[in-house]
């Protein structure tokens, strides 16, 4: 099979399209002919070596935390899936990733794709959806909560806006000015343009802030929370926890390959409650260019998806 692989950390050019032996489904695994895989910020940060202190990758490495396609074989003891099923899969950080024509994954890391979603749409919901669901679960969002979602036009932020709106929260999202209408269309009640306005001057008494940015934005977020409020963060860089100083709870959303979370997102999308956001698609062999685009912040309004 064709796959994208790198043998050392570095710029996008370390990634090459290579021929690898086809994977085989082991016990309780499914073999999936992949049609799509998403490109996440984590993928390029990992490739560049910024996360080396957290993850020692086996080299060479095939990137990609998710994928979607059709089951072509099942391993011994596999009960949930059959040949021909369309599935979305979560790929472990240390295992073969989704930037490939085939993948073998444990059945506990796969979910069926609802009939009304394309495989590309399902992939836009996989790693991003998992992250958004776990963040919302961590924050315990409930009806009537005032919620601020940073980066509301991003892949995870856009799903957070939709989920919080669905749960009956009053949602404010930050985004660039040209994305205001987009985040309002996702269900935000208010959009704050980070290139024109300072959210920390406009908001107060928020119950929950989702921090997907870190740094200065994290620091300023304390000010807009009410006492007893909750700051939930999911960024790669360490944050300065000022919870005690401001009387707020600060929690990292621990994003793991949680099948129940992915299943929940697929069900909501299947029911039409959540709409997957696909920013654009590119062919698998253009993975290096896809990384460059994500790295420089040129992708907005959902996921960039590689198609095989
Ligand atoms: N810890 C984890 O497991 C985990 C899981 C998922 C995501 N994350 C992290 O969460 C972050 C977002 O992920 P993603 O996949 O949603 O990324 P993404 O799709 O690339 O979105 C990034 C968004 O950031 C927005 N942005 C840039 N500068 C901003 C600012 N000053 N204020 C508000 N928004 C700003 C951009 O908005 P515009 O398009 O409007 O300019 C863009 O849409 C990344 O840092 C990622 O690493 C962590």
Short mmCIF file of C-alpha atoms and ligand atoms in Angstrom, two decimals:
data_model
loop_
_atom_site.label_atom_id
_atom_site.label_comp_id
_atom_site.label_asym_id
_atom_site.label_seq_id
_atom_site.Cartn_x
_atom_site.Cartn_y
_atom_site.Cartn_z
CA UNK A 1 0.00 0.00 0.00
CA UNK A 2 0.95 3.67 -0.37
CA UNK A 3 1.51 5.60 2.84
CA UNK A 4 3.08 8.83 4.05
CA UNK A 5 6.04 8.27 6.31
CA UNK A 6 8.86 10.12 8.03
CA UNK A 7 12.05 8.78 9.56
CA UNK A 8 13.13 11.86 11.51
CA UNK A 9 11.51 14.93 13.05
CA UNK A 10 11.75 18.11 11.02
CA UNK A 11 9.95 20.32 8.48
CA UNK A 12 7.11 19.05 6.29
CA UNK A 13 9.66 17.83 3.70
CA UNK A 14 10.68 14.92 5.98
CA UNK A 15 7.40 13.27 4.91
CA UNK A 16 7.55 11.01 1.86
CA UNK A 17 5.09 8.83 0.00
CA UNK A 18 6.32 5.23 0.30
CA UNK A 19 5.23 1.66 -0.49
CA UNK A 20 4.64 -0.45 2.62
CA UNK A 21 3.42 -4.02 3.07
CA UNK A 22 -0.35 -4.21 3.49
CA UNK A 23 -1.32 -4.48 7.17
CA UNK A 24 -3.15 -7.61 8.37
CA UNK A 25 -6.07 -7.71 10.83
CA UNK A 26 -4.98 -9.39 14.06
CA UNK A 27 -7.34 -10.86 16.68
CA UNK A 28 -10.25 -8.50 17.44
CA UNK A 29 -9.06 -6.12 14.73
CA UNK A 30 -10.54 -4.81 11.51
CA UNK A 31 -8.63 -4.11 8.32
CA UNK A 32 -9.88 -0.91 6.72
CA UNK A 33 -9.36 0.35 3.18
CA UNK A 34 -9.04 4.03 3.96
CA UNK A 35 -10.70 6.76 1.92
CA UNK A 36 -9.83 9.74 4.11
CA UNK A 37 -7.77 10.91 7.11
CA UNK A 38 -7.78 14.24 8.88
CA UNK A 39 -4.77 16.53 9.31
CA UNK A 40 -4.68 17.87 12.87
CA UNK A 41 -2.43 20.46 14.54
CA UNK A 42 -1.13 17.57 16.66
CA UNK A 43 0.15 15.83 13.48
CA UNK A 44 2.46 18.65 12.45
CA UNK A 45 3.60 19.43 16.01
CA UNK A 46 4.50 15.77 16.47
CA UNK A 47 6.29 15.63 13.08
CA UNK A 48 8.22 18.83 13.81
CA UNK A 49 9.49 17.37 17.09
CA UNK A 50 7.76 19.88 19.41
CA UNK A 51 6.17 17.06 21.40
CA UNK A 52 9.31 14.94 21.72
CA UNK A 53 9.39 15.28 25.50
CA UNK A 54 5.89 13.71 25.70
CA UNK A 55 6.01 11.16 22.87
CA UNK A 56 9.01 9.13 21.71
CA UNK A 57 7.83 7.99 18.30
CA UNK A 58 8.98 4.73 16.80
CA UNK A 59 10.71 5.61 13.50
CA UNK A 60 9.87 5.45 10.70
CA UNK A 61 6.39 6.69 11.51
CA UNK A 62 3.14 6.99 9.52
CA UNK A 63 1.28 10.08 10.83
CA UNK A 64 -2.44 10.63 11.37
CA UNK A 65 -4.69 10.12 14.39
CA UNK A 66 -7.77 8.98 12.52
CA UNK A 67 -9.22 7.74 9.27
CA UNK A 68 -12.33 6.48 7.58
CA UNK A 69 -13.09 3.80 5.03
CA UNK A 70 -14.50 0.33 4.46
CA UNK A 71 -13.78 -2.89 6.36
CA UNK A 72 -12.13 -5.40 4.01
CA UNK A 73 -11.19 -8.13 6.52
CA UNK A 74 -11.83 -8.94 10.16
CA UNK A 75 -9.51 -10.70 12.60
CA UNK A 76 -10.33 -13.66 14.81
CA UNK A 77 -12.87 -12.89 17.52
CA UNK A 78 -14.11 -9.67 15.91
CA UNK A 79 -17.85 -9.46 16.49
CA UNK A 80 -19.00 -5.89 15.95
CA UNK A 81 -18.03 -5.34 12.33
CA UNK A 82 -18.31 -7.18 9.05
CA UNK A 83 -16.75 -6.84 5.62
CA UNK A 84 -18.25 -3.86 3.79
CA UNK A 85 -19.03 -1.80 6.90
CA UNK A 86 -18.09 1.85 6.63
CA UNK A 87 -16.13 2.86 9.73
CA UNK A 88 -14.25 5.77 11.30
CA UNK A 89 -11.14 4.73 13.20
CA UNK A 90 -8.91 6.21 15.88
CA UNK A 91 -5.21 5.50 15.35
CA UNK A 92 -2.89 5.38 18.35
CA UNK A 93 0.01 7.86 18.52
CA UNK A 94 2.57 5.03 18.52
CA UNK A 95 0.81 2.82 15.96
CA UNK A 96 0.49 3.27 12.19
CA UNK A 97 -1.50 6.43 11.49
CA UNK A 98 -4.23 7.23 9.01
CA UNK A 99 -2.10 8.74 6.23
CA UNK A 100 -2.17 5.44 4.33
CA UNK A 101 -4.31 3.37 2.00
CA UNK A 102 -5.01 0.73 4.67
CA UNK A 103 -4.98 0.39 8.43
CA UNK A 104 -5.57 -2.44 10.91
CA UNK A 105 -7.09 -1.25 14.20
CA UNK A 106 -8.62 -2.88 17.27
CA UNK A 107 -12.41 -2.99 16.95
CA UNK A 108 -12.61 -0.94 20.15
CA UNK A 109 -11.06 1.90 18.12
CA UNK A 110 -13.63 1.86 15.33
CA UNK A 111 -17.23 3.03 15.02
CA UNK A 112 -19.75 2.64 12.21
CA UNK A 113 -20.39 5.72 10.08
CA UNK A 114 -24.06 6.75 9.88
CA UNK A 115 -25.57 6.38 6.39
CA UNK A 116 -26.24 10.09 6.01
CA UNK A 117 -22.56 11.06 6.45
CA UNK A 118 -19.90 10.79 3.77
CA UNK A 119 -16.64 9.17 4.86
CA UNK A 120 -14.88 12.55 4.54
CA UNK A 121 -17.49 14.14 6.84
CA UNK A 122 -17.12 11.32 9.35
CA UNK A 123 -13.36 11.82 9.44
CA UNK A 124 -13.87 15.55 10.09
CA UNK A 125 -15.76 14.39 13.20
CA UNK A 126 -13.31 11.78 14.38
CA UNK A 127 -10.27 13.30 16.12
CA UNK A 128 -11.90 16.74 16.29
CA UNK A 129 -15.20 15.28 17.50
CA UNK A 130 -13.55 13.17 20.13
CA UNK A 131 -11.72 16.26 21.43
CA UNK A 132 -14.86 18.40 21.48
CA UNK A 133 -17.00 15.75 23.18
CA UNK A 134 -14.40 15.08 25.88
CA UNK A 135 -13.98 18.83 26.48
CA UNK A 136 -17.74 19.31 26.88
CA UNK A 137 -17.96 16.28 29.16
CA UNK A 138 -15.07 17.65 31.25
CA UNK A 139 -16.76 21.04 31.55
CA UNK A 140 -20.16 19.51 32.38
CA UNK A 141 -21.94 22.08 30.21
CA UNK A 142 -25.64 22.45 31.01
CA UNK A 143 -28.57 24.46 29.77
CA UNK A 144 -28.31 28.15 30.61
CA UNK A 145 -24.54 28.16 31.12
CA UNK A 146 -22.66 31.13 29.67
CA UNK A 147 -19.87 29.57 27.65
CA UNK A 148 -16.94 31.14 25.82
CA UNK A 149 -15.37 29.01 23.07
CA UNK A 150 -12.01 30.27 21.83
CA UNK A 151 -11.12 29.50 18.21
CA UNK A 152 -14.78 28.89 17.34
CA UNK A 153 -14.01 28.72 13.61
CA UNK A 154 -11.46 25.92 14.08
CA UNK A 155 -12.21 22.22 13.74
CA UNK A 156 -12.59 21.53 17.46
CA UNK A 157 -13.99 24.98 18.31
CA UNK A 158 -16.71 24.70 15.65
CA UNK A 159 -17.90 21.42 17.14
CA UNK A 160 -17.74 22.87 20.65
CA UNK A 161 -19.97 25.74 19.55
CA UNK A 162 -22.48 23.29 18.07
CA UNK A 163 -22.44 20.95 21.08
CA UNK A 164 -22.81 23.75 23.65
CA UNK A 165 -25.63 25.33 21.64
CA UNK A 166 -27.35 21.94 21.45
CA UNK A 167 -27.06 21.62 25.24
CA UNK A 168 -28.83 24.95 25.68
CA UNK A 169 -25.83 27.07 26.69
CA UNK A 170 -25.46 30.73 25.77
CA UNK A 171 -22.41 30.55 23.52
CA UNK A 172 -19.88 33.24 22.69
CA UNK A 173 -17.10 32.32 20.26
CA UNK A 174 -13.91 34.09 19.25
CA UNK A 175 -12.81 34.01 15.61
CA UNK A 176 -11.35 36.32 12.98
CA UNK A 177 -13.75 39.01 11.76
CA UNK A 178 -14.40 37.28 8.43
CA UNK A 179 -15.63 34.20 10.32
CA UNK A 180 -18.26 35.96 12.43
CA UNK A 181 -21.21 34.85 10.31
CA UNK A 182 -19.78 31.36 10.12
CA UNK A 183 -19.65 30.87 13.93
CA UNK A 184 -23.08 32.48 14.36
CA UNK A 185 -24.33 29.97 11.77
CA UNK A 186 -22.95 27.14 13.92
CA UNK A 187 -25.15 28.30 16.79
CA UNK A 188 -23.06 30.88 18.65
CA UNK A 189 -25.18 33.67 20.20
CA UNK A 190 -22.29 36.13 19.98
CA UNK A 191 -19.07 36.25 17.97
CA UNK A 192 -16.04 38.29 19.04
CA UNK A 193 -13.49 39.05 16.32
CA UNK A 194 -10.03 38.54 17.80
CA UNK A 195 -8.49 40.76 15.10
CA UNK A 196 -10.74 43.72 16.02
CA UNK A 197 -11.82 43.31 19.62
CA UNK A 198 -10.49 42.16 22.98
CA UNK A 199 -12.78 39.48 24.43
CA UNK A 200 -11.53 40.21 27.95
CA UNK A 201 -12.94 43.77 27.69
CA UNK A 202 -16.32 42.58 26.42
CA UNK A 203 -17.22 39.58 28.55
CA UNK A 204 -17.66 38.81 32.21
CA UNK A 205 -19.38 36.29 34.49
CA UNK A 206 -18.88 33.33 32.14
CA UNK A 207 -19.56 29.90 33.63
CA UNK A 208 -17.16 28.07 31.32
CA UNK A 209 -14.29 29.01 29.01
CA UNK A 210 -12.83 26.52 26.53
CA UNK A 211 -9.22 27.47 25.88
CA UNK A 212 -7.88 26.09 22.62
CA UNK A 213 -5.19 28.74 22.28
CA UNK A 214 -3.09 28.99 25.47
CA UNK A 215 -0.56 31.80 26.12
CA UNK A 216 -1.96 35.30 26.42
CA UNK A 217 -5.50 34.12 25.63
CA UNK A 218 -5.33 31.65 28.51
CA UNK A 219 -4.13 34.38 30.90
CA UNK A 220 -6.88 36.79 29.86
CA UNK A 221 -9.57 34.12 30.13
CA UNK A 222 -9.49 34.08 33.95
CA UNK A 223 -10.84 37.62 34.02
CA UNK A 224 -14.06 36.79 32.14
CA UNK A 225 -15.05 33.85 34.38
CA UNK A 226 -17.39 34.19 37.31
CA UNK A 227 -16.19 33.01 40.74
CA UNK A 228 -16.58 29.24 40.75
CA UNK A 229 -16.42 29.16 36.95
CA UNK A 230 -14.52 26.52 35.00
CA UNK A 231 -11.63 26.98 32.58
CA UNK A 232 -11.17 23.85 30.46
CA UNK A 233 -8.04 23.79 28.32
CA UNK A 234 -6.76 21.53 25.58
CA UNK A 235 -3.55 22.95 24.20
CA UNK A 236 -0.15 21.36 23.71
CA UNK A 237 1.81 23.98 25.65
CA UNK A 238 1.83 24.14 29.44
CA UNK A 239 -0.41 26.81 30.99
CA UNK A 240 0.01 29.01 34.05
CA UNK A 241 -2.72 27.81 36.41
CA UNK A 242 -4.15 30.90 38.15
CA UNK A 243 -7.29 29.14 39.37
CA UNK A 244 -6.69 29.80 43.07
CA UNK A 245 -6.04 33.51 42.46
CA UNK A 246 -9.32 33.97 40.55
CA UNK A 247 -11.44 31.42 42.42
CA UNK A 248 -12.08 29.28 39.35
CA UNK A 249 -11.59 25.62 38.56
CA UNK A 250 -8.97 24.83 35.91
CA UNK A 251 -9.06 21.45 34.19
CA UNK A 252 -7.22 19.97 31.27
CA UNK A 253 -9.52 18.00 28.96
CA UNK A 254 -7.69 14.68 28.66
CA UNK A 255 -8.32 13.60 25.10
CA UNK A 256 -7.99 9.83 24.74
CA UNK A 257 -9.21 7.39 22.10
CA UNK A 258 -12.59 7.00 23.78
CA UNK A 259 -14.99 4.96 21.65
CA UNK A 260 -18.07 6.08 23.60
CA UNK A 261 -17.21 9.73 22.87
CA UNK A 262 -16.74 9.09 19.15
CA UNK A 263 -19.91 7.01 19.05
CA UNK A 264 -21.83 9.86 20.68
CA UNK A 265 -20.58 12.36 18.10
CA UNK A 266 -21.48 10.04 15.21
CA UNK A 267 -24.98 9.56 16.64
CA UNK A 268 -25.51 13.31 16.97
CA UNK A 269 -24.29 13.85 13.41
CA UNK A 270 -26.41 10.92 12.21
CA UNK A 271 -29.43 12.60 13.80
CA UNK A 272 -28.56 15.90 12.12
CA UNK A 273 -27.85 17.70 15.39
CA UNK A 274 -24.15 18.28 14.63
CA UNK A 275 -22.81 19.17 11.20
CA UNK A 276 -19.27 18.03 10.35
CA UNK A 277 -17.08 20.87 9.10
CA UNK A 278 -14.75 20.12 6.18
CA UNK A 279 -12.47 23.05 5.29
CA UNK A 280 -11.00 21.37 2.20
CA UNK A 281 -9.75 18.06 0.84
CA UNK A 282 -6.34 17.26 -0.68
CA UNK A 283 -4.89 14.04 -2.11
CA UNK A 284 -2.84 11.84 0.25
CA UNK A 285 0.37 12.44 -1.67
CA UNK A 286 0.09 16.18 -0.90
CA UNK A 287 0.39 15.53 2.84
CA UNK A 288 3.50 17.72 3.16
CA UNK A 289 1.69 20.70 1.64
CA UNK A 290 -1.32 19.97 3.85
CA UNK A 291 0.93 20.15 6.93
CA UNK A 292 2.41 23.46 5.75
CA UNK A 293 -1.10 24.91 5.40
CA UNK A 294 -2.26 23.77 8.85
CA UNK A 295 1.02 24.89 10.43
CA UNK A 296 0.74 28.42 9.09
CA UNK A 297 -2.90 28.76 10.17
CA UNK A 298 -4.23 28.85 6.60
CA UNK A 299 -6.99 26.32 7.31
CA UNK A 300 -10.19 27.66 8.81
CA UNK A 301 -13.80 26.50 9.14
CA UNK A 302 -13.14 22.84 9.86
CA UNK A 303 -10.71 20.08 9.06
CA UNK A 304 -8.37 19.65 6.13
CA UNK A 305 -8.92 16.05 4.99
CA UNK A 306 -6.52 13.91 2.97
CA UNK A 307 -8.28 11.62 0.51
CA UNK A 308 -6.79 8.36 -0.80
N1 LIG B 1 -4.80 18.18 23.86
C1 LIG B 1 -5.45 17.61 22.89
O1 LIG B 1 -5.59 16.41 22.91
C2 LIG B 1 -6.02 18.44 21.78
C3 LIG B 1 -7.01 17.90 20.96
C4 LIG B 1 -7.53 18.68 19.94
C5 LIG B 1 -7.04 19.97 19.76
N2 LIG B 1 -6.07 20.44 20.57
C6 LIG B 1 -5.50 21.78 20.36
O2 LIG B 1 -6.57 22.70 20.22
C7 LIG B 1 -6.20 23.71 19.30
C8 LIG B 1 -7.26 23.86 18.22
O3 LIG B 1 -7.32 22.66 17.48
P1 LIG B 1 -8.11 22.61 16.12
O4 LIG B 1 -7.91 21.25 15.61
O5 LIG B 1 -9.49 23.12 16.29
O6 LIG B 1 -7.27 23.63 15.25
P2 LIG B 1 -7.64 24.38 13.90
O7 LIG B 1 -8.76 23.70 13.22
O8 LIG B 1 -6.35 24.54 13.17
O9 LIG B 1 -8.18 25.80 14.36
C9 LIG B 1 -7.37 26.78 14.86
C10 LIG B 1 -8.22 28.04 14.96
O10 LIG B 1 -7.54 28.95 15.82
C11 LIG B 1 -8.16 30.18 15.58
N3 LIG B 1 -7.38 31.28 16.11
C12 LIG B 1 -6.14 31.69 15.74
N4 LIG B 1 -5.77 32.75 16.49
C13 LIG B 1 -6.80 33.01 17.34
C14 LIG B 1 -7.04 33.97 18.35
N5 LIG B 1 -6.12 34.89 18.66
N6 LIG B 1 -8.22 33.94 19.02
C15 LIG B 1 -9.15 33.02 18.74
N7 LIG B 1 -9.00 32.07 17.77
C16 LIG B 1 -7.83 32.08 17.09
C17 LIG B 1 -8.33 30.25 14.08
O11 LIG B 1 -9.51 30.99 13.88
P3 LIG B 1 -9.84 31.77 12.51
O12 LIG B 1 -9.92 30.68 11.49
O13 LIG B 1 -11.15 32.43 12.77
O14 LIG B 1 -8.70 32.70 12.28
C18 LIG B 1 -8.45 28.77 13.67
O15 LIG B 1 -9.69 28.48 13.11
C19 LIG B 1 -4.81 23.32 18.77
O16 LIG B 1 -3.83 24.03 19.49
C20 LIG B 1 -4.72 21.86 19.07
O17 LIG B 1 -3.39 21.42 19.22
C21 LIG B 1 -5.54 19.70 21.57
#
